[in-house]
mmCIF file of C-alpha atoms in Angstrom:
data_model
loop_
_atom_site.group_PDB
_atom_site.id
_atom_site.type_symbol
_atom_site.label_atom_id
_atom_site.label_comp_id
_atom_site.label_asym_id
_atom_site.label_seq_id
_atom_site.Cartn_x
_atom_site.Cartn_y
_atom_site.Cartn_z
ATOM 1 C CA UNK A 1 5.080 -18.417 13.033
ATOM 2 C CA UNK A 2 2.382 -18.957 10.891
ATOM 3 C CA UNK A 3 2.165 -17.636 7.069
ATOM 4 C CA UNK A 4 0.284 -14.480 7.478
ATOM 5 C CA UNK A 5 -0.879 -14.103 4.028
ATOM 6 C CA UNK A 6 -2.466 -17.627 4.475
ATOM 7 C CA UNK A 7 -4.377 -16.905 7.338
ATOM 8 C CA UNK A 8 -6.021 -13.306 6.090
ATOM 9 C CA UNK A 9 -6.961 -15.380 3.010
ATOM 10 C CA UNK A 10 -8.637 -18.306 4.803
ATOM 11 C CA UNK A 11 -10.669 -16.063 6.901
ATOM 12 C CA UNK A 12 -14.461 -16.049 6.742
ATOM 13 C CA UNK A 13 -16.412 -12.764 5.083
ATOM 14 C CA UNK A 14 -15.958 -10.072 7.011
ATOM 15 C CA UNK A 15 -18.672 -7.442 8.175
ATOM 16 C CA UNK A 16 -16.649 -4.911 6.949
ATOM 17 C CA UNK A 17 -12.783 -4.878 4.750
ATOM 18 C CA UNK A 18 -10.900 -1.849 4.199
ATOM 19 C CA UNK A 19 -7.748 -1.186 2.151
ATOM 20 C CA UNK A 20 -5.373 1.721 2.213
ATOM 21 C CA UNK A 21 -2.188 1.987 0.331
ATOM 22 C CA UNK A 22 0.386 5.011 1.393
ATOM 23 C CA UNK A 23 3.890 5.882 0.469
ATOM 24 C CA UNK A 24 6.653 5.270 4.045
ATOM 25 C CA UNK A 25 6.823 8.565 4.805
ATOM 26 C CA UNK A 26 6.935 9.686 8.490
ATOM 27 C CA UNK A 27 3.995 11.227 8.170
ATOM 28 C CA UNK A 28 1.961 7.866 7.274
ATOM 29 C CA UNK A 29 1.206 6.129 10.768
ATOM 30 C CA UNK A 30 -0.222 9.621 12.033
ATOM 31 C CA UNK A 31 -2.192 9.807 9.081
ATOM 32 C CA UNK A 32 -3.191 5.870 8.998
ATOM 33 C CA UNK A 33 -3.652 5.765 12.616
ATOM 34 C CA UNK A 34 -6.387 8.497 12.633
ATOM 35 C CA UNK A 35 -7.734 7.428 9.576
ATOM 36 C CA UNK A 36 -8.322 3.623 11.022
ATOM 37 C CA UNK A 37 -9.270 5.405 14.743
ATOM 38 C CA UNK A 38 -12.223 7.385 12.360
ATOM 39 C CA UNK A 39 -13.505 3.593 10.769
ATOM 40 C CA UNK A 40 -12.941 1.585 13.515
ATOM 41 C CA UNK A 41 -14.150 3.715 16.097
ATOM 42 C CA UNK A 42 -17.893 3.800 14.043
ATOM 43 C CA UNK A 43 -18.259 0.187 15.305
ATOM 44 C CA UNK A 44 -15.976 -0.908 17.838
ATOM 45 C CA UNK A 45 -15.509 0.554 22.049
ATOM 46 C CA UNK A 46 -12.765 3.105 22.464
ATOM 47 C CA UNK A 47 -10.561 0.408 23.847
ATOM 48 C CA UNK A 48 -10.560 -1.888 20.857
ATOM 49 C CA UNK A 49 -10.340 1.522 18.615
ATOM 50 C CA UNK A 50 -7.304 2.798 21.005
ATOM 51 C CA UNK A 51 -5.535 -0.868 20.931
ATOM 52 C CA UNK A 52 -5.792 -1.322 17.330
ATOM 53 C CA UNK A 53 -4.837 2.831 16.314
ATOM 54 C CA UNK A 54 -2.140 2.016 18.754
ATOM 55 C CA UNK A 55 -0.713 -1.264 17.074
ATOM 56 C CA UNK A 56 -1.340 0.281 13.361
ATOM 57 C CA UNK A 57 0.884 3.397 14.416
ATOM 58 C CA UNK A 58 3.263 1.254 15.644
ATOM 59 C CA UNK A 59 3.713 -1.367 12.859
ATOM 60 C CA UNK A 60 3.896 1.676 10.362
ATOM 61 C CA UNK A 61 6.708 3.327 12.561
ATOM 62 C CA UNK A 62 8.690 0.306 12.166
ATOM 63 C CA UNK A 63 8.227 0.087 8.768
ATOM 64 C CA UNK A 64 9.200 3.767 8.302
ATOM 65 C CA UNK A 65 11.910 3.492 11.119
ATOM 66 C CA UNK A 66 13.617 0.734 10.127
ATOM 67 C CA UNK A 67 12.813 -1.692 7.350
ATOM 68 C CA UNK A 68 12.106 1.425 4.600
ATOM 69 C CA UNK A 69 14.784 3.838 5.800
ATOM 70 C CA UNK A 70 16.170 5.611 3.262
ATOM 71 C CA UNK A 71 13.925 4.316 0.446
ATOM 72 C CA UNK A 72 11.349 6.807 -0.729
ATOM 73 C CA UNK A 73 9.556 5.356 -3.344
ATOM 74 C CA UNK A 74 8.309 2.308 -0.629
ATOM 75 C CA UNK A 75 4.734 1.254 -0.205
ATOM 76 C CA UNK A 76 2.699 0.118 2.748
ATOM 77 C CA UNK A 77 -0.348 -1.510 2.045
ATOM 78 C CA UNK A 78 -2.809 -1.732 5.091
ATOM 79 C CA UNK A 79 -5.866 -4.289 5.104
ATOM 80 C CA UNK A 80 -8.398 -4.351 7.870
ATOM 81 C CA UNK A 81 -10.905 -7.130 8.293
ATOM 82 C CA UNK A 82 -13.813 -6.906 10.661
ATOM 83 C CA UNK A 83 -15.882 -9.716 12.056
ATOM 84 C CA UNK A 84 -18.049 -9.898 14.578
ATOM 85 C CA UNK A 85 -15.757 -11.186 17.241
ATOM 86 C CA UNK A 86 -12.572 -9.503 16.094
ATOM 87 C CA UNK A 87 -10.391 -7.492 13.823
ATOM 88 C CA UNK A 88 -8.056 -9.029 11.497
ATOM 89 C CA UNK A 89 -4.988 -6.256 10.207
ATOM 90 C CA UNK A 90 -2.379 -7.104 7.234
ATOM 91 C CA UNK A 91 0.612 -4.467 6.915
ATOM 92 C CA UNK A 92 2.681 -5.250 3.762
ATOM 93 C CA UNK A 93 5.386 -2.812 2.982
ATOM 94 C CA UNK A 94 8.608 -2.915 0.454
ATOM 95 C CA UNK A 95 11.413 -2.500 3.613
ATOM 96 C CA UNK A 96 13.652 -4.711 4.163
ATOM 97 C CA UNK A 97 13.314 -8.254 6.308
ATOM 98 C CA UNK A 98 12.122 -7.963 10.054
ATOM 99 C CA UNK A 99 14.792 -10.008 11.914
ATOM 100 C CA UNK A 100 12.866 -13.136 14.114
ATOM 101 C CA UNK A 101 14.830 -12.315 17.067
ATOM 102 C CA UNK A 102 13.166 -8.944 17.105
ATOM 103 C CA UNK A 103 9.845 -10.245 17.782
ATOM 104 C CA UNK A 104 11.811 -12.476 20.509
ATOM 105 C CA UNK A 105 13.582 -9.558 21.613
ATOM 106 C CA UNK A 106 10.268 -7.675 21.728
ATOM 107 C CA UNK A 107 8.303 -10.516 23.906
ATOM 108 C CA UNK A 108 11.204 -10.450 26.226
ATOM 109 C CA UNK A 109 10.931 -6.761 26.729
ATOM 110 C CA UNK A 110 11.523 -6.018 30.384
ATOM 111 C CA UNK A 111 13.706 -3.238 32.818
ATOM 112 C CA UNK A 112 14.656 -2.815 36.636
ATOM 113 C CA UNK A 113 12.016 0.473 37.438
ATOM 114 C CA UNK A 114 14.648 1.140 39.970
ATOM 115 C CA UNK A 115 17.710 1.747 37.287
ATOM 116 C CA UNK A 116 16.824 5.419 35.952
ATOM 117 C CA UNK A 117 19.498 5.697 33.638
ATOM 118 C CA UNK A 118 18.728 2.017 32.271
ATOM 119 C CA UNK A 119 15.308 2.749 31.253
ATOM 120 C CA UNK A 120 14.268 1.691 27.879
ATOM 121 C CA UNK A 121 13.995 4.582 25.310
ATOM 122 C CA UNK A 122 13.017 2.216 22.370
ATOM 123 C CA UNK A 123 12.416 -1.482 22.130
ATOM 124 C CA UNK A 124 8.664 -0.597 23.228
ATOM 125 C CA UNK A 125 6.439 -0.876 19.596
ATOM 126 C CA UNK A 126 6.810 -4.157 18.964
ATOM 127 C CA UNK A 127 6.137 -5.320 22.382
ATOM 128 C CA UNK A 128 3.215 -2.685 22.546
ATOM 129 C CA UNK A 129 1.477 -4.458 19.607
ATOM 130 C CA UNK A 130 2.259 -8.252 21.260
ATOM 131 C CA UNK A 131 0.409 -7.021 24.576
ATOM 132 C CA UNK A 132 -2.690 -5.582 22.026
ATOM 133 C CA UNK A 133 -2.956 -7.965 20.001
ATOM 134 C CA UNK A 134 -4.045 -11.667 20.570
ATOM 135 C CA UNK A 135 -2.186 -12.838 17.669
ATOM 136 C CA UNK A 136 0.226 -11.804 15.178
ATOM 137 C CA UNK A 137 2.404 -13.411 12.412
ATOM 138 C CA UNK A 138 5.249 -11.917 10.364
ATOM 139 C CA UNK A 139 6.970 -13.848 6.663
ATOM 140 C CA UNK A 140 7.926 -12.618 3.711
ATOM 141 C CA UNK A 141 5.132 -12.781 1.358
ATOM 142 C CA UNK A 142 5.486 -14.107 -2.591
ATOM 143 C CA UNK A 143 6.513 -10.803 -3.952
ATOM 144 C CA UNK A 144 9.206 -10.605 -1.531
ATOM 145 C CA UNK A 145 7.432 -8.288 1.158
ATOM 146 C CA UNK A 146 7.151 -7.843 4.222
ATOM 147 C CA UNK A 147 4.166 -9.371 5.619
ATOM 148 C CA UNK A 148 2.961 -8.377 9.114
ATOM 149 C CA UNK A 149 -0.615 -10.131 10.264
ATOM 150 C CA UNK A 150 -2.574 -9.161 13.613
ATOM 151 C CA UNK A 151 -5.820 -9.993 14.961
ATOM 152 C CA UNK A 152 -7.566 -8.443 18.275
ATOM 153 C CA UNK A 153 -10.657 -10.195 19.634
ATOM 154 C CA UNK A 154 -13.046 -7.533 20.308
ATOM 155 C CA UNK A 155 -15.884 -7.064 23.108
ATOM 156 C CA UNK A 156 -19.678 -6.211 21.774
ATOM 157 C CA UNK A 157 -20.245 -2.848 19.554
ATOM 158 C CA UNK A 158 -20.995 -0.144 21.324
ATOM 159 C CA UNK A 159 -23.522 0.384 17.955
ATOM 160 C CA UNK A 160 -24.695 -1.204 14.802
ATOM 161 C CA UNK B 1 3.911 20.396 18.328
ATOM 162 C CA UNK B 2 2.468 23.099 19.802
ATOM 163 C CA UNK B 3 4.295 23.474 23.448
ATOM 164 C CA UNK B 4 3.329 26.048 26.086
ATOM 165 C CA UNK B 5 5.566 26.716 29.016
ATOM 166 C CA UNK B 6 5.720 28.751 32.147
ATOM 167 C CA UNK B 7 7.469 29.121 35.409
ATOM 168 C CA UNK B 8 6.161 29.022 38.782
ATOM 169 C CA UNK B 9 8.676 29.258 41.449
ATOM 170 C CA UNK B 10 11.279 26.466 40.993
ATOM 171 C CA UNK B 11 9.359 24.519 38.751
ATOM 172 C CA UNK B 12 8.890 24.675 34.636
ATOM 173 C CA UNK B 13 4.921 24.121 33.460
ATOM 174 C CA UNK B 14 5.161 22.268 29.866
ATOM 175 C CA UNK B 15 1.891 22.164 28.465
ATOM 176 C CA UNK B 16 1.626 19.835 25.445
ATOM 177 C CA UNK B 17 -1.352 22.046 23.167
ATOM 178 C CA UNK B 18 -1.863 19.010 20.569
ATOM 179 C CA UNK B 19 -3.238 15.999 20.683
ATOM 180 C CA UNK B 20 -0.559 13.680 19.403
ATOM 181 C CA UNK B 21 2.631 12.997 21.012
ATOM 182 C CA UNK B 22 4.436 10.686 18.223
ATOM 183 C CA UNK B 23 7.370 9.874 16.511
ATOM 184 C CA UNK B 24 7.173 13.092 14.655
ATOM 185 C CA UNK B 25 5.962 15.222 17.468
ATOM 186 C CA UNK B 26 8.282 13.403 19.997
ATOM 187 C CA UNK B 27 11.663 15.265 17.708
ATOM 188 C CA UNK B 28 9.695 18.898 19.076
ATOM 189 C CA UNK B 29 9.162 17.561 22.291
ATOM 190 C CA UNK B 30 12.532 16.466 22.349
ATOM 191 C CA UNK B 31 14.311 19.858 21.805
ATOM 192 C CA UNK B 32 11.706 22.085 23.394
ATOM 193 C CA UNK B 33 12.558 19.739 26.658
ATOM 194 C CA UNK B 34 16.305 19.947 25.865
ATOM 195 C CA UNK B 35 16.006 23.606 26.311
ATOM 196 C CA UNK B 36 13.992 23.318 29.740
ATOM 197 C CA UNK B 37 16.631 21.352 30.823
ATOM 198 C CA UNK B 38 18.893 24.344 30.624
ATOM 199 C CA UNK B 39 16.506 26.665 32.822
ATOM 200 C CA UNK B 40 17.873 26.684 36.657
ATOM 201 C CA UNK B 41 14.141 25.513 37.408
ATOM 202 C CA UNK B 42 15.038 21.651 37.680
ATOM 203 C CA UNK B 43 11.647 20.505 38.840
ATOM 204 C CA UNK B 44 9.098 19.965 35.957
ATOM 205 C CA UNK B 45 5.885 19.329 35.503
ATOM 206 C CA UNK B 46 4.387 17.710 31.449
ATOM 207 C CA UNK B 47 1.051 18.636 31.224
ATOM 208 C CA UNK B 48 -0.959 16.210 28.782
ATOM 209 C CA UNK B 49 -4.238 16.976 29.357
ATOM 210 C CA UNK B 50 -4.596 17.737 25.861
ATOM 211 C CA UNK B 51 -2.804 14.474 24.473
ATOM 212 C CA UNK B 52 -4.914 11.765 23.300
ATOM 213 C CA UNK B 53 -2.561 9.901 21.602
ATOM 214 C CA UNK B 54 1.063 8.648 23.218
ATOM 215 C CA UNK B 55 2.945 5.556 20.907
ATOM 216 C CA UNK B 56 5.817 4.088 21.855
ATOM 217 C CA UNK B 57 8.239 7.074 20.392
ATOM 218 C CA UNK B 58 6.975 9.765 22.217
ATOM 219 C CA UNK B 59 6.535 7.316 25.355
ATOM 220 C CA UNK B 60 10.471 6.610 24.662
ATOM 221 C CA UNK B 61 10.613 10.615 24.400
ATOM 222 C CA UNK B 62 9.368 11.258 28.074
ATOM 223 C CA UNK B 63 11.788 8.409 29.050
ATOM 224 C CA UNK B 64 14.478 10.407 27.530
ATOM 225 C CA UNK B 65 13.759 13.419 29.885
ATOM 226 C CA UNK B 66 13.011 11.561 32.793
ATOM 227 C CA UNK B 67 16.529 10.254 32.480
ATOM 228 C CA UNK B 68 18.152 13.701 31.955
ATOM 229 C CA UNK B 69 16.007 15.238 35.146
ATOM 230 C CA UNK B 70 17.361 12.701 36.942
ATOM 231 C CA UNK B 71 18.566 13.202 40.624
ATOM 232 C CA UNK B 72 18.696 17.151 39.879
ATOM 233 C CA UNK B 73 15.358 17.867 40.193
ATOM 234 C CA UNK B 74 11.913 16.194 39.842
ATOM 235 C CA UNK B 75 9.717 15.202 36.685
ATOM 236 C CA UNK B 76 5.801 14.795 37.564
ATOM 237 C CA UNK B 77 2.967 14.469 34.668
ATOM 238 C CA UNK B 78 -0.542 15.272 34.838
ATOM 239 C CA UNK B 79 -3.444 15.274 33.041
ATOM 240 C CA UNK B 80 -2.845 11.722 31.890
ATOM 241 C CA UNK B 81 -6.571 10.385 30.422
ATOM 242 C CA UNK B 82 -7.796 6.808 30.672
ATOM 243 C CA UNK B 83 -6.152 6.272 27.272
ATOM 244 C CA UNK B 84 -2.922 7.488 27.526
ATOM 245 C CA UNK B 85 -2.443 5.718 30.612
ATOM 246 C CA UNK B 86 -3.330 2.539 29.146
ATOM 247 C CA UNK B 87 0.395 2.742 27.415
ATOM 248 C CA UNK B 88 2.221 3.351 30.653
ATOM 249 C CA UNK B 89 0.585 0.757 32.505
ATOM 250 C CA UNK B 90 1.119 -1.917 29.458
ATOM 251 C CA UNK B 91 4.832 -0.727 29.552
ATOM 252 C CA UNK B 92 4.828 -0.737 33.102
ATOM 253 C CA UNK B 93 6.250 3.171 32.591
ATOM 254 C CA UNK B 94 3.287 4.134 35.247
ATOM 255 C CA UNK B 95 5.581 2.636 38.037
ATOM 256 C CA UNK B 96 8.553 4.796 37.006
ATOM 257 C CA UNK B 97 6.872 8.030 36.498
ATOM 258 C CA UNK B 98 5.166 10.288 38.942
ATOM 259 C CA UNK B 99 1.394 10.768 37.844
ATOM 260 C CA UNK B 100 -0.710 13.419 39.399
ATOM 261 C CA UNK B 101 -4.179 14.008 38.659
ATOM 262 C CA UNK B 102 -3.575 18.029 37.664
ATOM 263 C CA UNK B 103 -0.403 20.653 37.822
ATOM 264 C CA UNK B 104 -2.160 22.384 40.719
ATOM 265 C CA UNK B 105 -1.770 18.638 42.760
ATOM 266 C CA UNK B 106 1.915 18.651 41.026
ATOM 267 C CA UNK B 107 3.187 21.907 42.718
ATOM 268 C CA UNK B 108 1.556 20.632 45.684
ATOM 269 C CA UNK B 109 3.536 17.218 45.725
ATOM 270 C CA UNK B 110 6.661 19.108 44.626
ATOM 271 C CA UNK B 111 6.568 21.611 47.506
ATOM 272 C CA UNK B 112 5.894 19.140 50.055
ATOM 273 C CA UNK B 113 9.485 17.059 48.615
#
């Protein structure tokens, strides 16, 4: 994968960068996902806005689910670039280290419809965000965090 | 969450009154349904007319039912929007669950089983 941070940094100015900082609290991807649905949704077609809520929920879920369980005093930080032809998304949080097989584990996600009692339960965010998302990259950043980095090409505003 | 629920004949109307159903509203969903699934009525119908927003735990939450229903009775939604439906069909969820366009068309499909 390619170093998230790197890529964020390296990008051209964006049209529009918002930052929003919240404690990984269960309540946080409700509140962040609404909160990014009200920006996003001033600029971009309800299917971009939907995908990227989605994806946003999701990552924070994971975050909250997993890699800050039990850890209250944990940070995600949430950076959204916008450019004309797409949406670039950093989540950095304090949990611990995403495994790589996950995100195989994720791309491989797949069931037999016919098996009721088989069906998935979980196993579905991660592999939500890699059908969104046109790109996404995952490291550990230089102050040891997790570093998750997304981009969605988007279609033409609906308004300027 | 906000849940409303009503019987009609031998099926159980869940209405879902807000407009999330995530990981925090799928733990409500999740033990309102529990206690539907101690009703006789096994047939049931999840309206989500009023849901805007599904993610992945409250998708994994109607999964959860769907499995419990299983060959006792039947499990039908409605009122699924554009958006909404945009996460089963990504999942591929909208080929395992039965999607009708309202309860009234639910009840119909139900009584014709």
């Amino acid at each position: 994968m390619n170093n998230p941070q790197q890529i964020f940094e390296d990008s051209a100015t964006p049209s529009c960068r918002m930052f929003i900082s919240i404690a990984a609290d269960p309540s946080s991807a409700a509140v962040i996902g609404q909160c990014v649905n009200t920006v996003v949704s001033t600029v971009l077609n309800t299917e971009d806005t939907a995908a990227i809520e989605l994806c946003v929920v999701e990552a924070i879920n994971n975050v909250v689910e997993h890699g800050c369980a039990g850890n209250p005093e944990a940070v995600i930080d949430i950076e959204l670039a916008l450019f004309e032809d797409r949406i670039h998304i950093l989540i950095r949080d304090d949990g611990s280290a995403i495994p790589v097989s996950a995100f195989e584990k994720a791309c491989q996600f797949n069931f037999d419809s016919e098996d009721l009692q088989a069906l998935p339960e979980g196993g579905m965010g991660l592999f939500l965000i890699t059908k969104c998302m046109d790109e996404f990259a995952y490291s550990r950043d230089a102050k040891d965090r997790n570093c998750l980095y997304m981009t969605r090409l988007i279609q033409a505003a609906e308004s300027s | 969450m906000n849940i409303s629920h009503r019987i009609e004949g031998n099926c159980q109307l869940v209405k879902l009154e807000d407009s999330r159903l995530d990981a925090q509203a799928a733990v409500d969903f999740k033990a309102h349904m529990d206690r539907c699934l101690e009703h006789e009525q096994e047939n049931i119908i999840i309206d989500l007319s009023e849901v805007d927003f599904i993610d992945s735990s409250g998708l994994g939450a109607m999964v959860s039912v769907l499995k419990r229903v299983g060959s006792k009775g039947s499990l039908v939604l409605t009122g699924v929007n554009e958006k909404t439906r945009k996460i089963f069909e990504l999942t591929r969820m909208d080929r395992v669950f039965d999607i009708q366009q309202s309860p009234e068309d639910a009840l119909k499909v139900l009584a014709a089983a």
